[in-house]
Short mmCIF file of C-alpha atoms (C1' of nucleotides) in Angstrom, two decimals:
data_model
loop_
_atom_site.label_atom_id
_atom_site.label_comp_id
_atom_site.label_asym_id
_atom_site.label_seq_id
_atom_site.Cartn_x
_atom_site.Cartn_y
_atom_site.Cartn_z
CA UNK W 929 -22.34 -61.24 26.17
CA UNK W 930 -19.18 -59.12 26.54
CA UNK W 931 -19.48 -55.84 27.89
CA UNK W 932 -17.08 -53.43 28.62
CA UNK W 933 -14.91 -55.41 31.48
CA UNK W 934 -15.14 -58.23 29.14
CA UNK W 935 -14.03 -56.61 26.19
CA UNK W 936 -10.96 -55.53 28.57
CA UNK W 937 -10.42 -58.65 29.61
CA UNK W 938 -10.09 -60.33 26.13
CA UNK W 939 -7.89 -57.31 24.81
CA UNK W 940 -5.27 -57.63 28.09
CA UNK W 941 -5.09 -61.39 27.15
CA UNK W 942 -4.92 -61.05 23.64
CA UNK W 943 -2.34 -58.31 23.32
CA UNK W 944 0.70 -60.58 24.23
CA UNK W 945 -0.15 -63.51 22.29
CA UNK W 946 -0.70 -61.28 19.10
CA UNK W 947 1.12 -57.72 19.29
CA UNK W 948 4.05 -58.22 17.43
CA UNK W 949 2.87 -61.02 15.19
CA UNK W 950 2.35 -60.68 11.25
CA UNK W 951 -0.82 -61.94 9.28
CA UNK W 952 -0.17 -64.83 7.49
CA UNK W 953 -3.30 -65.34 6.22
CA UNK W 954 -7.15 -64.75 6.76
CA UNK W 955 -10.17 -66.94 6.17
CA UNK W 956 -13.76 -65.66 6.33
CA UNK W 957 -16.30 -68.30 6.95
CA UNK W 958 -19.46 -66.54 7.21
CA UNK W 959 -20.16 -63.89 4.85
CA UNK W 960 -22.51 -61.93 6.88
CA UNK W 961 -19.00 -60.82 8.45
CA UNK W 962 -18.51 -58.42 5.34
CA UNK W 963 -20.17 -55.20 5.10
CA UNK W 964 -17.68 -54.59 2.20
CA UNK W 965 -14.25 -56.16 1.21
CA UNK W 966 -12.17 -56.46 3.89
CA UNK W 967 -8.87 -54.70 2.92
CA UNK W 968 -6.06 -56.95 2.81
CA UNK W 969 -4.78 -58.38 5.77
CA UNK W 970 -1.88 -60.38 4.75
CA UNK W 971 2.07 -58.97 6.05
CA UNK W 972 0.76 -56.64 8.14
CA UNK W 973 2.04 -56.43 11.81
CA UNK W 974 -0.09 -56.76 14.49
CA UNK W 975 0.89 -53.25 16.42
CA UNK W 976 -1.28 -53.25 18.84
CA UNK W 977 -4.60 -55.28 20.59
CA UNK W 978 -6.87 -53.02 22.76
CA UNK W 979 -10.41 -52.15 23.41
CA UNK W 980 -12.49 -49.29 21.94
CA UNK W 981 -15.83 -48.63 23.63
CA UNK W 982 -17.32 -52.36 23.13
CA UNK W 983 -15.07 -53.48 20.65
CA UNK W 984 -11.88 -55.35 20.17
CA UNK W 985 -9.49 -53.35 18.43
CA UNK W 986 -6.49 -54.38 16.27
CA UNK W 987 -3.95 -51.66 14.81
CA UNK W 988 -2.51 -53.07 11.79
CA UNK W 989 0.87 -51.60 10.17
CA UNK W 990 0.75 -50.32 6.72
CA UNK W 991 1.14 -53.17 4.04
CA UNK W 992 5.07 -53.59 3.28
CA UNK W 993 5.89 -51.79 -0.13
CA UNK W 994 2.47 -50.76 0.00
CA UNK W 995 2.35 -47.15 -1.78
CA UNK W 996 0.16 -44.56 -0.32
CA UNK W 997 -0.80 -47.69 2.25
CA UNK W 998 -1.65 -46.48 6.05
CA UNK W 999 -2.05 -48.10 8.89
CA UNK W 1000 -5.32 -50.24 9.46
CA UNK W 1001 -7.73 -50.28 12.46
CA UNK W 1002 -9.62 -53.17 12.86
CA UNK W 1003 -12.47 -53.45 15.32
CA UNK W 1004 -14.62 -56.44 16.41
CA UNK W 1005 -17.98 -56.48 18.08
CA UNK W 1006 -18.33 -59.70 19.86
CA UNK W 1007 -22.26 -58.71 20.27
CA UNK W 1008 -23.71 -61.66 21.98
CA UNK W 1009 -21.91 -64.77 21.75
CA UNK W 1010 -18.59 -63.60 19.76
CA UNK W 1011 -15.12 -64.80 21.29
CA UNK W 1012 -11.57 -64.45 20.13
CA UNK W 1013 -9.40 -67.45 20.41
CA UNK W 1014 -5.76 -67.25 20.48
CA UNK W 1015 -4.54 -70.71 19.48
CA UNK W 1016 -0.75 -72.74 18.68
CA UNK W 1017 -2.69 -74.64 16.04
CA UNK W 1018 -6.11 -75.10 15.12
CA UNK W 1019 -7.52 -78.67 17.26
CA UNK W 1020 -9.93 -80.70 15.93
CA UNK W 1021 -13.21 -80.01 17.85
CA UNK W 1022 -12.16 -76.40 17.72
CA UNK W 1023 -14.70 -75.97 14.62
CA UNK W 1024 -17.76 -75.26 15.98
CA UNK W 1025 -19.00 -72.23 15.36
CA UNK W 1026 -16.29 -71.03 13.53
CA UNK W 1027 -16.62 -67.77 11.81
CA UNK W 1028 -12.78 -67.04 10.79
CA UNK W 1029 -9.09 -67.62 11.18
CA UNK W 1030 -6.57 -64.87 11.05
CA UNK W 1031 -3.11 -66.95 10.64
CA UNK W 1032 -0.12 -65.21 12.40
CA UNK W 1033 3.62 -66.09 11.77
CA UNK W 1034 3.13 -67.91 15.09
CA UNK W 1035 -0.72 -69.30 16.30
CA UNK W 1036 -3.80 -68.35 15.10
CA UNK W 1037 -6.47 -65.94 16.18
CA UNK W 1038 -10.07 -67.33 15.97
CA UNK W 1039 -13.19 -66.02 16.05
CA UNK W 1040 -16.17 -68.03 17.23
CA UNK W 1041 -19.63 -66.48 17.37
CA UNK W 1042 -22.87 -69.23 17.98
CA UNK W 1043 -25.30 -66.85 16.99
CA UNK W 1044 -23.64 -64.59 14.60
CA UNK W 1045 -24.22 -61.71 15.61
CA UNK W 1046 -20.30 -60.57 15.51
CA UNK W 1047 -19.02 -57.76 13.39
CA UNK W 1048 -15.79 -56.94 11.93
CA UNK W 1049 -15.07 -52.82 11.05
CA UNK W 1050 -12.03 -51.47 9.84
CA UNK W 1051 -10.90 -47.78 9.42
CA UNK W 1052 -7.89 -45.88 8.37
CA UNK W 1053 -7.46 -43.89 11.43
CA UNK W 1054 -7.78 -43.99 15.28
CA UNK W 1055 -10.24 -40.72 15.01
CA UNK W 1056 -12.17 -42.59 11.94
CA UNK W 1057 -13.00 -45.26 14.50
CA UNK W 1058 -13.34 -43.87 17.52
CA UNK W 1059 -17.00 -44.12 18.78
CA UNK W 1060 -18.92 -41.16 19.91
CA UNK W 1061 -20.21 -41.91 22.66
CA UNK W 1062 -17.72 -41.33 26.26
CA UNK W 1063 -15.61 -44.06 27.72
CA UNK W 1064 -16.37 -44.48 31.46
CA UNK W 1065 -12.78 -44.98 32.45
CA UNK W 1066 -11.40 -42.19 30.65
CA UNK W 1067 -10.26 -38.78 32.38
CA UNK W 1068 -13.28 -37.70 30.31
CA UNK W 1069 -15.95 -39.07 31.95
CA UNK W 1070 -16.49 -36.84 35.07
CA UNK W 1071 -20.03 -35.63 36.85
CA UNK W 1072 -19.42 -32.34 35.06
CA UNK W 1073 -19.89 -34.39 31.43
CA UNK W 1074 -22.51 -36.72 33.08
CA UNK W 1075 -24.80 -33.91 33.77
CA UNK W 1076 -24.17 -32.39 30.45
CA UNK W 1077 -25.10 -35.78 28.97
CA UNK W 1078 -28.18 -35.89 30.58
CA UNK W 1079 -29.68 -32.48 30.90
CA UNK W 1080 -33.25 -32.24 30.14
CA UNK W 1081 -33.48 -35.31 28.99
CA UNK W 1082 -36.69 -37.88 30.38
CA UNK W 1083 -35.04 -40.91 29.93
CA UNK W 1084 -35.03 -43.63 32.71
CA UNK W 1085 -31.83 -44.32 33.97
CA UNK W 1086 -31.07 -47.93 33.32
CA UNK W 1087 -32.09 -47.11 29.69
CA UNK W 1088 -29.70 -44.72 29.36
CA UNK W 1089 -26.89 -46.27 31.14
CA UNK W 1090 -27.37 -48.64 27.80
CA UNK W 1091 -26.98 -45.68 25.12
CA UNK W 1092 -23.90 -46.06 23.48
CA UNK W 1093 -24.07 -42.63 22.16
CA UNK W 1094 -23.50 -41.32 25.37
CA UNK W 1095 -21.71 -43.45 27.04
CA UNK W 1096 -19.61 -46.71 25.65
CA UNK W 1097 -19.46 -50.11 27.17
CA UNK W 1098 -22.23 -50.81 29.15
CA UNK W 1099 -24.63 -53.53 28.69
CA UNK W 1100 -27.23 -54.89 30.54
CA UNK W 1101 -25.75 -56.54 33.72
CA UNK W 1102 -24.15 -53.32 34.40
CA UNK W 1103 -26.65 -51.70 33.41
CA UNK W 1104 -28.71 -52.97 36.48
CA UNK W 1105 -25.37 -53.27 38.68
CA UNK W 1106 -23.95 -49.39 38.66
CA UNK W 1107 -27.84 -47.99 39.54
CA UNK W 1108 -27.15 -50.27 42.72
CA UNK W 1109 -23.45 -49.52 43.63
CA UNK W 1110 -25.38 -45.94 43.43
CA UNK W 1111 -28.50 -46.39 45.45
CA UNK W 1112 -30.90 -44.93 42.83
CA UNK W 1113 -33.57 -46.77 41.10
CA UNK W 1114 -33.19 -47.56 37.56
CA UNK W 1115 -36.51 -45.66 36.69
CA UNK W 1116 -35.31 -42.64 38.01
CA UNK W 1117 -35.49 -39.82 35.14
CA UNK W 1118 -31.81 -38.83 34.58
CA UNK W 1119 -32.53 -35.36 33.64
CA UNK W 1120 -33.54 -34.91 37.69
CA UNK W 1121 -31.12 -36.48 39.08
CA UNK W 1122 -29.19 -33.91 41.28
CA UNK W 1123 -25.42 -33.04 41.13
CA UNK W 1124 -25.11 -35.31 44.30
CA UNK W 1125 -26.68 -38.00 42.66
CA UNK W 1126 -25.00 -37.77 39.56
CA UNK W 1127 -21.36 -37.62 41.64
CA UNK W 1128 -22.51 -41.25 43.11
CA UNK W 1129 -23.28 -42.23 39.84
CA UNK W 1130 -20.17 -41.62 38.06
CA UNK W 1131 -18.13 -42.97 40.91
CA UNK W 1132 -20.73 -46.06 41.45
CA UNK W 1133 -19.98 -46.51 37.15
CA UNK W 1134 -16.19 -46.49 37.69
CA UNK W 1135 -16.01 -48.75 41.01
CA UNK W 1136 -18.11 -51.49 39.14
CA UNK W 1137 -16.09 -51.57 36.07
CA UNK W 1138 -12.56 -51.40 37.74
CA UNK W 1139 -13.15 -54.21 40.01
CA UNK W 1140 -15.14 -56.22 36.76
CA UNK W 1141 -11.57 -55.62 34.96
CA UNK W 1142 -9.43 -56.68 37.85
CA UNK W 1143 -11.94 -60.15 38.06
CA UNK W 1144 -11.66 -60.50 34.50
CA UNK W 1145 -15.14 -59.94 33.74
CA UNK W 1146 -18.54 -62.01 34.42
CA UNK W 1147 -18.86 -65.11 33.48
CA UNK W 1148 -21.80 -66.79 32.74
CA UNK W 1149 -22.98 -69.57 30.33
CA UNK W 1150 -21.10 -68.48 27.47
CA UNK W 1151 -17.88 -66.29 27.77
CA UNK W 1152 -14.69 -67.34 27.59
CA UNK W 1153 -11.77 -65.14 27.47
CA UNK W 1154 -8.78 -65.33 25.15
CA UNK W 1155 -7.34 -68.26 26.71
CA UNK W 1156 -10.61 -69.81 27.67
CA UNK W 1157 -10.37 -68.83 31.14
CA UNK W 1158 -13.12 -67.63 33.24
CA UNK W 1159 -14.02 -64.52 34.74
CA UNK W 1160 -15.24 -64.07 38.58
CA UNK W 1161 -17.00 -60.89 38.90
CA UNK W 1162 -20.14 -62.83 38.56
CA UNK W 1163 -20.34 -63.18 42.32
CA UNK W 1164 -20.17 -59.75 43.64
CA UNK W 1165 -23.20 -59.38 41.31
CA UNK W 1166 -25.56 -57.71 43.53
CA UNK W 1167 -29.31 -57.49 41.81
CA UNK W 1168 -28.39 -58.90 37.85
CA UNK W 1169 -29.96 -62.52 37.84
CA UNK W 1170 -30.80 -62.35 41.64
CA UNK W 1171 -34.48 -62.04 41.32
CA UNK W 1172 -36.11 -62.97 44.93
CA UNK W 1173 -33.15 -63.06 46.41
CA UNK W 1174 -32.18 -61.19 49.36
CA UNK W 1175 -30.38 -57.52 48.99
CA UNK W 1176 -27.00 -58.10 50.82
CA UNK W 1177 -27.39 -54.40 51.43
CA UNK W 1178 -30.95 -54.16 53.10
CA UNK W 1179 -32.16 -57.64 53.07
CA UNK W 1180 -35.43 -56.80 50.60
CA UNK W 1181 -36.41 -58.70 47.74
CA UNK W 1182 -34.78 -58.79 44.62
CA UNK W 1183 -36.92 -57.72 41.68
CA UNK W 1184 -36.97 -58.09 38.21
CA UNK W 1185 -39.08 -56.41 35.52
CA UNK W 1186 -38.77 -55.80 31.44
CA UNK W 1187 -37.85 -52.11 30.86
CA UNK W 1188 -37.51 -51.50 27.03
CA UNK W 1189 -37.80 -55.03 26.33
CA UNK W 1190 -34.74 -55.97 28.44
CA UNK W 1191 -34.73 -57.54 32.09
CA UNK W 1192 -34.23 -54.85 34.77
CA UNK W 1193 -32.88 -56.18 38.25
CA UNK W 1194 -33.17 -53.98 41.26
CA UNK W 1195 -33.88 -53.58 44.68
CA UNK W 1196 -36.88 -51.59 45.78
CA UNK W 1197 -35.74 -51.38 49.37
CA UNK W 1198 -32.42 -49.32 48.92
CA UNK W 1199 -32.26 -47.90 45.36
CA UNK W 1200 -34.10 -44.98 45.62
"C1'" DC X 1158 -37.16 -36.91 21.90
"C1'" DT X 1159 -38.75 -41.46 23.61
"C1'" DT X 1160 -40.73 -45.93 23.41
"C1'" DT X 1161 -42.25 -50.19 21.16
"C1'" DC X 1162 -41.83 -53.84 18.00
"C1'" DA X 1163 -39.74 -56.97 14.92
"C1'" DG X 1164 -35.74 -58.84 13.40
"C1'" DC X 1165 -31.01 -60.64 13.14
"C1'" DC X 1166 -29.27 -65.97 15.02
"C1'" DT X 1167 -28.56 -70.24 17.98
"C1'" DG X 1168 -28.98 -72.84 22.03
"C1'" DG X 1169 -30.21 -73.83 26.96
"C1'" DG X 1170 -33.67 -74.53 30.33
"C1'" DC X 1171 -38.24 -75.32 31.80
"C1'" DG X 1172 -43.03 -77.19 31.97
"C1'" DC X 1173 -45.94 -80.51 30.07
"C1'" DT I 1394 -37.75 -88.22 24.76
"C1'" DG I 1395 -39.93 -84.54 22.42
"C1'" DC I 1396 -42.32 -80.10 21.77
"C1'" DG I 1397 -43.32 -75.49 22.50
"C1'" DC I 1398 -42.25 -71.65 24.88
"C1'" DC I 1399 -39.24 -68.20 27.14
"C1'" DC I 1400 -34.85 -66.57 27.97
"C1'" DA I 1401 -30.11 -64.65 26.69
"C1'" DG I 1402 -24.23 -59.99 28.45
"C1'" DG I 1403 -26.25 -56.35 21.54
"C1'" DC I 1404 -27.97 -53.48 18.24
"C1'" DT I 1405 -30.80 -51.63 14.15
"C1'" DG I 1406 -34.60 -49.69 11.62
"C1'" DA I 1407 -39.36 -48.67 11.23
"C1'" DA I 1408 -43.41 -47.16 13.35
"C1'" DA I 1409 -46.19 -45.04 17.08
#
DNA sequence: CTTTCAGCCTGGGCGC
DNA sequence: TGCGCCCAGGCTGAAA
């Protein structure tokens, strides 16, 4: 479920509750959470918890007394349904689901993914896992880039809001909000979209994110944050889920259709 | 280059 | 209550 304000959300909560900590000990419970041995884990400090593109990231110090041992990045893709769970101790009724348990000197960080999607990555560098595509919020990401990004290419816009290679984090709820915030339509070709349009764009992307961050994300069936709190931004949702509804902007209808085999929300009375 | 399709999984909601 | 279908905040690889 988590997209980029979600990811945030998790990392913000985690980071107190884990930087600092050391591994005591980590159990994988499903093995389609390998894509190779996990280097070990164990006596390495937790240095710091923050997000990278859609992913949860985890710098790890070098192993003590390690030789020729680095530091360790450590990146989780919550995918669908994946959650990180900072807990005091492990509860019975907390199994469910359970994919593994990283045990710190103090609590223990879970990871709970229903339909296993999830994936753990680790590299030996920041640049190593850094992923290609831009982050939104960073100084980066400015109309200048945007155009670059999308010069002469035919792609709809909602589709490409959703490439990762060009730009990180969004999914499909803002994928459908941002087009919106913008007042274009999400079938719009990006590769005509004129500098103006492109400037409302890139500000409509950052607006939408920053205030999904500062309401901790959107909440719907599924996501839970760190402490099993719920985000809010689920109600300024303008067109995601609001199929026949009224536009709060223009008062048309709602409308929902399957672009690229994924639900497109929009409203054909203001985006244009 | 772009789109479509199937697949990876599990569960909730709906109509019958 | 049960069954079959559709839906789901992600992504990949193969094929058209």
């Amino acid at each position: 479920m988590p997209e980029l304000p979600e990811v945030e959300t998790v990392a913000r909560q985690l980071a107190p509750l884990v930087e600092g900590r050391t591994v005591a000990g980590v159990r994988l419970l499903d093995p389609r959470l390998r894509n190779g041995p996990l280097p070990r884990l164990t006596g390495r400090r937790v240095e710091r918890v923050g997000r990278l593109g859609k992913q949860v990231m985890f710098v790890l110090s070098p192993r003590p007394g390690e030789r020729n041992g680095g530091g360790l990045w450590l990146l989780v893709h919550l995918r669908m349904t994946g959650r990180l769970h900072w807990v005091e101790r492990l509860r019975r009724g907390e199994g469910a689901h359970l994919r593994a348990r990283f045990r710190l000197d103090r609590g223990e960080l879970l990871f709970v993914d229903t339909r296993r999607f999830g994936t753990f990555s680790w590299y030996r560098s920041r640049e190593e896992a850094e992923p290609v595509g831009i982050d939104p919020l960073s100084s980066a990401f400015t109309p200048r880039r945007l155009a670059e990004l999308v010069a002469g290419s035919r792609q709809a816009l909602k589709p490409f809001l959703l490439r990762q290679d060009k730009l990180v984090g969004l999914g499909n709820i803002y994928a459908s909000e941002i087009p919106w915030v913008a007042g274009l339509s999400p079938f719009r070709r990006v590769g005509r979209l004129k500098p103006d349009e492109l400037r409302r764009l890139c500000r409509a992307t950052r607006r939408v994110l920053r205030r999904a961050i500062d309401n901790c994300g959107t909440t719907f069936s599924d996501f839970q944050d760190a402490r099993g709190v719920e985000g809010s931004y689920q109600r300024f949702l303008a067109v995601y889920d609001r199929a026949g509804e009224r536009c709060r902007r223009c008062g048309a209808r709602v409308r929902r259709r399957v672009q690229q085999q994924r639900s497109t929300f929009w409203c054909p009375g203001c985006q244009r």
